[in-house]
Amino acid sequence: MQENNYDFTIEELGKATVNSPIEMSKTAGDKIANYVTDDRFVRLSSFIIPGPQPSVERNQVLERAGPREHIYFSPAHVHAGIVTCGGLCPGINDVIRALVRCLWTRYGVTRISGIRYGYRGFLPESQFGVKQLDPDVVDDIHKLGGTFLGSARGGGKEVEKIVDAMQKLNLNMLFTIGGDGTQKGMLDIAEEIGKRNLKIAVVGVPKTVDNDFAMLDRSFGFNTAVAKAVEVVSAAHMEASSAINGIGLVKVMGRDSGFIAAHTALASHEVNFVLIPEVPFNLEGSNGFLHHLEERIKKRKHAVIVVAEGAMQDLLVKDKKHDAGGNAIMEDVGIYIRSRIIDYFKEKNIEINLKYIDPSYAIRSAPANPEDSILCERLGNAAAHAAMAGKTKLIIGLVNNRFVHLPIKMVISHRNKVNPESSLWRDTLDATHQPPLMVNRFGN
């Protein structure tokens, strides 16, 4: 899809007429941070176009995130809600902390409620209640993994019940921290809010360790996931290189995309095969993965393999089912490949020592590393500024290294995937020395 086919217009609850309590500058060069105005934009594409530059319409550029001089809500009247949904991810607590501290200390918002266990926390039958948040309560939560508020899948389709609960709580704004399914649910909630003519701002912070949100440079948690995966690969390499015909097999996260797997290979320098959903491969045959693995073992006496969890699902899943969050339930490709490797070398009468490691839950429950923690802090601050200005139906994202407002319907329109013809995958192949395609042709 071409850039000029997108519409990046951000919806607003109304005209912002309240003077912001944040004291900033309107003058460049005075060494004081400036307010962000609604006429500051970022292009989606960073490619330089030769020759005369094309004209740009307002709906083709991204609105810069940040504090506005005039805001929509009077801080003393605001009741803000924060909810975390879906699977765990490094950095969730950092985002919660940043939201609370920015709302409280910068705007003077003192009514902030944490919704327990995802969207299900809104449902009256769940009876989870809410958790009152303030800077003291969240002061140290960034040091912990997981989510301080608890998380769960499902509940997002109970839109009317959720909005009923928001009305009973007298919420003026809701911050949703979650992945693709969470943000789709957020858009449905926002639409119901609009039908009822309620003045409630809904702002999302995208959460996915897989780094597959469309248009975004990077999602929080991804950097931590790669760093942790590299540690596991190092252990797998040590096990493999210390054994007779040692093989280290590591499964990493990546339901639909292989970004973690590819980046782990590039960062570790110890991976020999990367198997991802975007690049097809055969196990058997003269150009199949198992044949190339055998050649590697004969030549170098050890091998390390990284496989993304979404690889081979088109072959492994016979009966498609979905979990409460709408995600496809997958077969365990790591266990399957482990079994096939063992059987293959047994038939060849070749001794191997295989170690299989699945660190997925240990990785996603870890605290954020410094780089992700910084990203989370800035995403949380930007989300607070957007909601206070009356912006709604948006998520905060990093595009071309700038924090911007993105209409949620644009971001959930598709997912990023590793392009097999991209420089990322080219460099991954250079790092592993695996064949560009391990696919048999003409029935071989």
Short mmCIF file of C-alpha atoms in Angstrom, two decimals:
data_model
loop_
_atom_site.label_atom_id
_atom_site.label_comp_id
_atom_site.label_asym_id
_atom_site.label_seq_id
_atom_site.Cartn_x
_atom_site.Cartn_y
_atom_site.Cartn_z
CA MET A 1 0.00 0.00 0.00
CA GLN A 2 1.32 3.42 -0.94
CA GLU A 3 1.84 6.10 1.69
CA ASN A 4 -0.67 8.47 0.08
CA ASN A 5 -3.41 5.85 0.47
CA TYR A 6 -3.27 6.10 4.25
CA ASP A 7 -5.28 8.59 6.29
CA PHE A 8 -3.37 9.61 9.41
CA THR A 9 -5.88 12.16 10.68
CA ILE A 10 -6.23 11.96 14.47
CA GLU A 11 -9.70 12.28 15.98
CA GLU A 12 -10.29 14.71 18.84
CA LEU A 13 -13.01 14.94 21.47
CA GLY A 14 -13.36 18.68 20.90
CA LYS A 15 -11.49 21.95 20.90
CA ALA A 16 -8.69 22.17 23.45
CA THR A 17 -9.26 25.36 25.44
CA VAL A 18 -7.79 24.60 28.87
CA ASN A 19 -4.34 26.05 29.57
CA SER A 20 -1.92 23.24 30.28
CA PRO A 21 -0.43 23.19 33.80
CA ILE A 22 2.88 22.15 32.22
CA GLU A 23 5.08 25.22 31.84
CA MET A 24 6.96 25.10 28.58
CA SER A 25 8.21 27.51 25.95
CA LYS A 26 6.77 28.76 22.67
CA THR A 27 10.05 30.33 21.55
CA ALA A 28 12.88 28.49 19.83
CA GLY A 29 16.42 28.97 21.10
CA ASP A 30 15.64 29.85 24.73
CA LYS A 31 16.98 26.54 26.10
CA ILE A 32 13.51 25.55 27.38
CA ALA A 33 11.54 22.63 25.94
CA ASN A 34 8.72 23.77 23.66
CA TYR A 35 5.09 22.78 23.42
CA VAL A 36 4.24 20.52 20.48
CA THR A 37 1.76 22.05 18.06
CA ASP A 38 -0.70 20.19 15.87
CA ASP A 39 1.10 21.36 12.74
CA ARG A 40 4.28 19.39 13.44
CA PHE A 41 4.39 16.24 11.36
CA VAL A 42 6.51 13.24 10.44
CA ARG A 43 6.51 11.36 7.15
CA LEU A 44 5.81 7.64 7.28
CA SER A 45 8.51 6.88 4.70
CA SER A 46 12.07 7.98 5.35
CA PHE A 47 13.27 7.26 1.81
CA ILE A 48 14.74 10.24 -0.01
CA ILE A 49 12.95 10.87 -3.28
CA PRO A 50 15.19 12.38 -5.97
CA GLY A 51 14.06 15.50 -7.78
CA PRO A 52 11.16 17.78 -6.82
CA GLN A 53 9.39 16.67 -3.65
CA PRO A 54 5.74 15.64 -3.97
CA SER A 55 3.08 17.76 -2.32
CA VAL A 56 1.81 16.40 0.99
CA GLU A 57 -1.74 16.55 2.28
CA ARG A 58 -2.48 16.76 6.01
CA ASN A 59 -3.87 13.22 6.13
CA GLN A 60 -0.66 11.81 4.63
CA VAL A 61 1.65 12.80 7.47
CA LEU A 62 1.90 11.73 11.10
CA GLU A 63 1.11 14.09 13.96
CA ARG A 64 3.99 14.57 16.41
CA ALA A 65 3.38 13.43 19.97
CA GLY A 66 4.06 15.62 23.00
CA PRO A 67 2.52 18.17 25.39
CA ARG A 68 0.22 20.82 23.92
CA GLU A 69 -0.11 24.38 25.21
CA HIS A 70 -3.89 23.96 25.42
CA ILE A 71 -5.50 20.75 26.62
CA TYR A 72 -9.05 19.42 26.48
CA PHE A 73 -9.56 18.14 30.00
CA SER A 74 -9.43 20.10 33.22
CA PRO A 75 -7.00 18.00 35.31
CA ALA A 76 -9.02 18.30 38.52
CA HIS A 77 -11.98 16.60 36.82
CA VAL A 78 -10.07 13.72 35.23
CA HIS A 79 -10.41 10.08 36.21
CA ALA A 80 -7.95 8.00 34.17
CA GLY A 81 -7.98 4.23 33.72
CA ILE A 82 -5.08 1.97 32.73
CA VAL A 83 -5.49 -1.61 31.52
CA THR A 84 -2.94 -4.24 30.41
CA CYS A 85 -4.07 -7.13 28.22
CA GLY A 86 -2.72 -10.23 26.52
CA GLY A 87 0.59 -11.97 27.11
CA LEU A 88 3.43 -10.64 29.21
CA CYS A 89 6.16 -8.48 27.74
CA PRO A 90 9.22 -6.75 29.20
CA GLY A 91 8.41 -3.12 29.97
CA ILE A 92 4.69 -3.16 30.78
CA ASN A 93 5.32 -1.89 34.31
CA ASP A 94 7.58 0.85 32.97
CA VAL A 95 4.69 2.15 30.82
CA ILE A 96 2.26 2.03 33.77
CA ARG A 97 4.74 3.93 35.94
CA ALA A 98 5.36 6.58 33.28
CA LEU A 99 1.62 7.14 32.73
CA VAL A 100 0.89 7.54 36.44
CA ARG A 101 3.83 9.83 37.12
CA CYS A 102 3.17 12.07 34.11
CA LEU A 103 -0.56 12.40 34.82
CA TRP A 104 0.01 13.03 38.53
CA THR A 105 3.12 15.21 38.63
CA ARG A 106 2.84 17.08 35.34
CA TYR A 107 -0.92 17.57 35.11
CA GLY A 108 -2.16 17.19 38.68
CA VAL A 109 -4.47 14.26 37.89
CA THR A 110 -4.96 12.43 41.19
CA ARG A 111 -7.67 9.91 40.26
CA ILE A 112 -6.00 7.06 38.40
CA SER A 113 -7.41 3.53 38.45
CA GLY A 114 -5.68 0.36 37.34
CA ILE A 115 -8.10 -2.15 35.81
CA ARG A 116 -7.23 -5.67 37.00
CA TYR A 117 -6.64 -8.56 34.58
CA GLY A 118 -7.25 -6.95 31.22
CA TYR A 119 -10.62 -6.14 29.70
CA ARG A 120 -12.15 -8.84 31.90
CA GLY A 121 -11.58 -6.51 34.83
CA PHE A 122 -14.36 -4.29 33.49
CA LEU A 123 -16.92 -7.08 33.50
CA PRO A 124 -19.13 -7.06 36.63
CA GLU A 125 -19.17 -10.86 36.85
CA SER A 126 -15.38 -10.93 37.22
CA GLN A 127 -15.41 -8.85 40.43
CA PHE A 128 -11.69 -8.12 40.25
CA GLY A 129 -12.13 -4.51 41.31
CA VAL A 130 -9.74 -1.69 40.47
CA LYS A 131 -6.40 -0.68 41.97
CA GLN A 132 -5.87 2.96 42.90
CA LEU A 133 -2.59 4.24 41.51
CA ASP A 134 -0.31 7.07 42.56
CA PRO A 135 3.44 7.79 42.23
CA ASP A 136 4.24 6.03 45.51
CA VAL A 137 2.39 2.86 44.51
CA VAL A 138 4.19 2.57 41.15
CA ASP A 139 7.58 3.89 42.24
CA ASP A 140 9.47 0.57 42.05
CA ILE A 141 7.35 -1.53 39.69
CA HIS A 142 9.72 -0.96 36.74
CA LYS A 143 12.18 -3.28 38.49
CA LEU A 144 9.72 -6.17 38.16
CA GLY A 145 8.76 -8.30 35.20
CA GLY A 146 5.19 -9.09 34.22
CA THR A 147 2.40 -6.59 34.83
CA PHE A 148 1.59 -4.94 38.14
CA LEU A 149 -2.10 -4.89 37.20
CA GLY A 150 -2.38 -8.47 36.04
CA SER A 151 -3.34 -9.49 32.53
CA ALA A 152 -5.72 -11.82 30.74
CA ARG A 153 -6.89 -12.63 27.25
CA GLY A 154 -10.47 -12.18 26.15
CA GLY A 155 -13.27 -9.93 27.33
CA GLY A 156 -12.65 -7.34 24.64
CA LYS A 157 -15.74 -8.33 22.69
CA GLU A 158 -18.02 -7.42 25.61
CA VAL A 159 -17.96 -3.85 24.35
CA GLU A 160 -21.25 -2.64 25.79
CA LYS A 161 -20.47 -4.03 29.25
CA ILE A 162 -17.02 -2.45 29.17
CA VAL A 163 -18.37 0.98 28.28
CA ASP A 164 -21.10 0.59 30.91
CA ALA A 165 -18.36 -0.03 33.47
CA MET A 166 -16.38 2.96 32.25
CA GLN A 167 -19.43 5.16 32.72
CA LYS A 168 -20.00 3.83 36.23
CA LEU A 169 -16.38 4.59 37.06
CA ASN A 170 -16.76 8.06 35.49
CA LEU A 171 -13.60 7.52 33.43
CA ASN A 172 -12.53 10.38 31.17
CA MET A 173 -9.69 8.50 29.54
CA LEU A 174 -8.51 4.93 29.11
CA PHE A 175 -4.98 3.80 28.34
CA THR A 176 -4.72 0.32 26.82
CA ILE A 177 -1.37 -1.47 26.90
CA GLY A 178 -1.55 -4.49 24.65
CA GLY A 179 -1.00 -6.14 21.32
CA ASP A 180 -2.95 -6.42 18.09
CA GLY A 181 -6.05 -8.00 19.65
CA THR A 182 -6.06 -5.50 22.52
CA GLN A 183 -5.91 -2.53 20.16
CA LYS A 184 -8.63 -3.96 17.93
CA GLY A 185 -10.77 -4.25 21.05
CA MET A 186 -9.83 -0.68 21.96
CA LEU A 187 -11.12 0.56 18.62
CA ASP A 188 -14.45 -1.23 19.15
CA ILE A 189 -14.68 0.32 22.62
CA ALA A 190 -13.94 3.76 21.18
CA GLU A 191 -16.65 3.31 18.56
CA GLU A 192 -19.19 2.43 21.27
CA ILE A 193 -18.08 5.48 23.24
CA GLY A 194 -18.73 7.57 20.15
CA LYS A 195 -22.20 6.07 19.68
CA ARG A 196 -23.06 7.19 23.21
CA ASN A 197 -21.61 10.66 22.63
CA LEU A 198 -19.30 10.25 25.62
CA LYS A 199 -16.23 12.42 26.00
CA ILE A 200 -13.75 9.69 26.83
CA ALA A 201 -10.29 9.65 25.26
CA VAL A 202 -8.92 6.22 24.35
CA VAL A 203 -5.17 5.95 23.76
CA GLY A 204 -3.19 2.77 23.15
CA VAL A 205 0.42 1.85 23.83
CA PRO A 206 1.39 -1.02 21.48
CA LYS A 207 2.84 -4.11 23.17
CA THR A 208 4.42 -6.97 21.27
CA VAL A 209 7.82 -8.56 21.73
CA ASP A 210 7.51 -9.85 18.16
CA ASN A 211 7.97 -6.27 16.86
CA ASP A 212 5.33 -6.84 14.20
CA PHE A 213 3.07 -3.80 14.60
CA ALA A 214 2.64 -2.12 11.22
CA MET A 215 4.48 1.16 10.58
CA LEU A 216 6.36 1.29 13.89
CA ASP A 217 10.15 1.40 14.05
CA ARG A 218 10.17 -0.74 17.18
CA SER A 219 7.81 -2.02 19.86
CA PHE A 220 8.81 -2.05 23.51
CA GLY A 221 10.09 -5.36 24.85
CA PHE A 222 11.69 -6.39 21.56
CA ASN A 223 15.17 -5.21 22.49
CA THR A 224 15.01 -7.05 25.82
CA ALA A 225 13.73 -10.21 24.14
CA VAL A 226 16.64 -10.24 21.69
CA ALA A 227 19.17 -9.63 24.48
CA LYS A 228 17.76 -12.50 26.53
CA ALA A 229 17.58 -14.79 23.50
CA VAL A 230 21.25 -14.09 22.74
CA GLU A 231 22.14 -15.31 26.25
CA VAL A 232 20.23 -18.55 25.60
CA VAL A 233 21.90 -19.02 22.20
CA SER A 234 25.28 -18.59 23.87
CA ALA A 235 24.41 -21.42 26.27
CA ALA A 236 23.13 -23.58 23.40
CA HIS A 237 26.35 -22.97 21.47
CA MET A 238 28.45 -23.93 24.47
CA GLU A 239 26.47 -27.15 24.92
CA ALA A 240 26.72 -28.00 21.22
CA SER A 241 30.40 -27.23 20.77
CA SER A 242 31.30 -29.23 23.89
CA ALA A 243 29.60 -32.46 22.76
CA ILE A 244 30.13 -35.04 20.02
CA ASN A 245 28.14 -33.79 17.04
CA GLY A 246 26.34 -31.38 19.34
CA ILE A 247 23.20 -29.61 18.21
CA GLY A 248 21.62 -26.69 20.06
CA LEU A 249 17.99 -25.99 19.13
CA VAL A 250 16.42 -22.80 20.50
CA LYS A 251 12.80 -21.76 19.99
CA VAL A 252 12.04 -18.05 20.26
CA MET A 253 8.86 -16.02 20.06
CA GLY A 254 7.50 -14.91 16.71
CA ARG A 255 3.99 -16.06 15.87
CA ASP A 256 3.78 -14.41 12.45
CA SER A 257 7.18 -12.80 12.05
CA GLY A 258 10.80 -13.79 12.55
CA PHE A 259 12.28 -10.52 13.77
CA ILE A 260 13.46 -11.89 17.13
CA ALA A 261 15.03 -14.93 15.45
CA ALA A 262 16.81 -12.87 12.79
CA HIS A 263 18.09 -10.23 15.21
CA THR A 264 19.24 -12.91 17.65
CA ALA A 265 21.30 -14.54 14.93
CA LEU A 266 22.87 -11.22 13.96
CA ALA A 267 23.66 -10.31 17.56
CA SER A 268 25.02 -13.66 18.70
CA HIS A 269 27.27 -14.63 15.75
CA GLU A 270 26.78 -18.26 16.83
CA VAL A 271 23.65 -19.33 14.93
CA ASN A 272 23.93 -21.58 11.86
CA PHE A 273 20.29 -21.90 10.86
CA VAL A 274 17.36 -19.51 11.35
CA LEU A 275 13.87 -20.84 10.58
CA ILE A 276 11.10 -18.25 10.39
CA PRO A 277 7.46 -18.14 9.22
CA GLU A 278 8.17 -15.84 6.26
CA VAL A 279 10.70 -18.12 4.53
CA PRO A 280 9.45 -21.58 3.48
CA PHE A 281 11.66 -24.61 3.93
CA ASN A 282 11.49 -28.38 3.54
CA LEU A 283 12.78 -30.75 6.18
CA GLU A 284 13.51 -33.69 3.90
CA GLY A 285 15.12 -33.90 0.46
CA SER A 286 18.40 -33.01 -1.21
CA ASN A 287 17.92 -29.30 -0.48
CA GLY A 288 15.99 -29.73 2.75
CA PHE A 289 16.99 -28.41 6.16
CA LEU A 290 17.96 -31.82 7.56
CA HIS A 291 20.35 -32.48 4.69
CA HIS A 292 22.07 -29.13 5.21
CA LEU A 293 22.20 -29.76 8.95
CA GLU A 294 23.92 -33.08 8.29
CA GLU A 295 26.49 -31.37 6.05
CA ARG A 296 27.14 -28.81 8.77
CA ILE A 297 27.66 -31.54 11.41
CA LYS A 298 30.05 -33.46 9.16
CA LYS A 299 32.05 -30.30 8.46
CA ARG A 300 32.07 -28.46 11.79
CA LYS A 301 30.94 -31.12 14.30
CA HIS A 302 28.29 -28.90 15.90
CA ALA A 303 25.37 -26.62 14.96
CA VAL A 304 23.04 -24.08 16.53
CA ILE A 305 19.49 -23.61 15.24
CA VAL A 306 17.02 -20.84 16.09
CA VAL A 307 13.39 -21.39 15.13
CA ALA A 308 10.55 -18.89 15.50
CA GLU A 309 7.41 -20.33 17.09
CA GLY A 310 5.30 -19.55 14.02
CA ALA A 311 7.44 -21.52 11.57
CA MET A 312 5.82 -24.49 9.75
CA GLN A 313 2.38 -23.80 11.23
CA ASP A 314 0.75 -24.12 7.80
CA LEU A 315 1.87 -27.75 7.80
CA LEU A 316 1.54 -28.60 11.49
CA VAL A 317 -1.90 -27.15 12.29
CA LYS A 318 -4.67 -29.38 10.96
CA ASP A 319 -7.63 -27.98 12.92
CA LYS A 320 -7.47 -24.20 13.31
CA LYS A 321 -8.56 -22.99 16.74
CA HIS A 322 -8.21 -19.68 18.57
CA ASP A 323 -7.63 -18.68 22.17
CA ALA A 324 -9.73 -16.19 24.17
CA GLY A 325 -7.75 -13.30 22.70
CA GLY A 326 -8.42 -14.36 19.11
CA ASN A 327 -4.90 -15.67 18.48
CA ALA A 328 -4.48 -18.88 16.50
CA ILE A 329 -3.49 -21.82 18.69
CA MET A 330 -0.21 -23.16 17.35
CA GLU A 331 1.56 -26.50 17.41
CA ASP A 332 4.97 -26.62 19.09
CA VAL A 333 7.35 -26.42 16.14
CA GLY A 334 10.38 -26.74 18.42
CA ILE A 335 9.38 -30.15 19.75
CA TYR A 336 8.41 -31.29 16.26
CA ILE A 337 11.76 -30.31 14.72
CA ARG A 338 13.63 -31.84 17.66
CA SER A 339 11.87 -35.15 17.04
CA ARG A 340 12.55 -35.04 13.30
CA ILE A 341 16.26 -34.27 13.84
CA ILE A 342 16.63 -37.20 16.26
CA ASP A 343 14.86 -39.62 13.87
CA TYR A 344 16.84 -38.40 10.85
CA PHE A 345 20.28 -38.92 12.39
CA LYS A 346 19.21 -42.23 13.96
CA GLU A 347 18.28 -43.52 10.51
CA LYS A 348 21.67 -42.31 9.24
CA ASN A 349 23.37 -44.04 12.17
CA ILE A 350 25.10 -40.77 13.07
CA GLU A 351 25.62 -40.05 16.77
CA ILE A 352 24.34 -36.63 17.88
CA ASN A 353 23.83 -34.83 21.19
CA LEU A 354 20.83 -32.51 20.92
CA LYS A 355 19.82 -29.92 23.50
CA TYR A 356 16.45 -28.21 23.04
CA ILE A 357 15.76 -24.93 24.88
CA ASP A 358 12.48 -23.01 24.93
CA PRO A 359 13.06 -19.79 26.91
CA SER A 360 9.86 -18.03 25.77
CA TYR A 361 8.16 -17.56 29.14
CA ALA A 362 11.41 -16.64 30.90
CA ILE A 363 12.06 -13.98 28.26
CA ARG A 364 8.65 -12.38 28.13
CA SER A 365 8.37 -12.16 31.92
CA ALA A 366 11.75 -10.44 32.37
CA PRO A 367 12.11 -6.77 33.41
CA ALA A 368 12.92 -4.36 30.60
CA ASN A 369 16.54 -3.65 29.83
CA PRO A 370 17.72 0.01 29.84
CA GLU A 371 16.95 0.66 26.17
CA ASP A 372 13.41 -0.69 26.42
CA SER A 373 12.89 1.05 29.75
CA ILE A 374 13.72 4.39 28.12
CA LEU A 375 11.33 3.65 25.25
CA CYS A 376 8.55 2.73 27.69
CA GLU A 377 9.04 5.89 29.74
CA ARG A 378 8.71 8.05 26.65
CA LEU A 379 5.74 6.12 25.25
CA GLY A 380 3.90 6.48 28.56
CA ASN A 381 4.59 10.21 28.74
CA ALA A 382 3.46 10.73 25.15
CA ALA A 383 0.25 8.77 25.78
CA ALA A 384 -0.60 10.94 28.79
CA HIS A 385 -0.04 14.12 26.78
CA ALA A 386 -2.24 12.86 23.93
CA ALA A 387 -5.17 11.96 26.18
CA MET A 388 -5.04 15.22 28.12
CA ALA A 389 -5.19 17.09 24.79
CA GLY A 390 -8.38 15.22 23.91
CA LYS A 391 -6.84 13.02 21.23
CA THR A 392 -8.54 9.65 20.83
CA LYS A 393 -8.63 6.41 18.80
CA LEU A 394 -4.86 6.45 18.47
CA ILE A 395 -1.77 4.64 19.57
CA ILE A 396 1.60 6.14 20.39
CA GLY A 397 4.43 4.89 18.21
CA LEU A 398 8.01 5.51 17.17
CA VAL A 399 8.30 6.31 13.45
CA ASN A 400 11.55 7.50 11.89
CA ASN A 401 12.85 7.91 15.45
CA ARG A 402 10.06 10.35 16.34
CA PHE A 403 7.14 9.76 18.70
CA VAL A 404 3.89 10.21 16.81
CA HIS A 405 0.14 9.75 17.00
CA LEU A 406 -1.11 6.93 14.75
CA PRO A 407 -4.79 6.21 14.07
CA ILE A 408 -5.39 2.78 15.54
CA LYS A 409 -7.22 1.54 12.43
CA MET A 410 -4.07 2.15 10.40
CA VAL A 411 -1.79 0.23 12.74
CA ILE A 412 -4.01 -2.85 13.01
CA SER A 413 -4.59 -3.00 9.24
CA HIS A 414 -1.71 -5.47 8.81
CA ARG A 415 1.40 -6.78 10.54
CA ASN A 416 5.07 -6.29 9.81
CA LYS A 417 6.90 -9.33 8.55
CA VAL A 418 10.50 -10.08 7.64
CA ASN A 419 10.91 -9.48 3.91
CA PRO A 420 12.98 -12.39 2.53
CA GLU A 421 14.44 -9.99 -0.04
CA SER A 422 15.34 -7.31 2.52
CA SER A 423 18.77 -6.32 3.79
CA LEU A 424 17.82 -7.71 7.23
CA TRP A 425 17.34 -11.23 5.90
CA ARG A 426 20.33 -10.88 3.55
CA ASP A 427 22.54 -10.01 6.52
CA THR A 428 21.03 -12.86 8.53
CA LEU A 429 22.01 -15.30 5.78
CA ASP A 430 25.51 -13.81 5.75
CA ALA A 431 25.73 -14.41 9.51
CA THR A 432 24.51 -18.02 9.40
CA HIS A 433 25.82 -19.15 5.99
CA GLN A 434 22.64 -21.16 5.50
CA PRO A 435 21.27 -21.54 1.95
CA PRO A 436 18.94 -18.72 0.79
CA LEU A 437 16.18 -21.29 0.29
CA MET A 438 16.02 -24.81 1.68
CA VAL A 439 13.25 -25.89 -0.67
CA ASN A 440 13.35 -28.91 -2.97
CA ARG A 441 12.57 -28.44 -6.61
CA PHE A 442 11.29 -30.90 -9.19
CA GLY A 443 10.39 -33.40 -6.48
CA ASN A 444 13.95 -33.86 -5.19
#
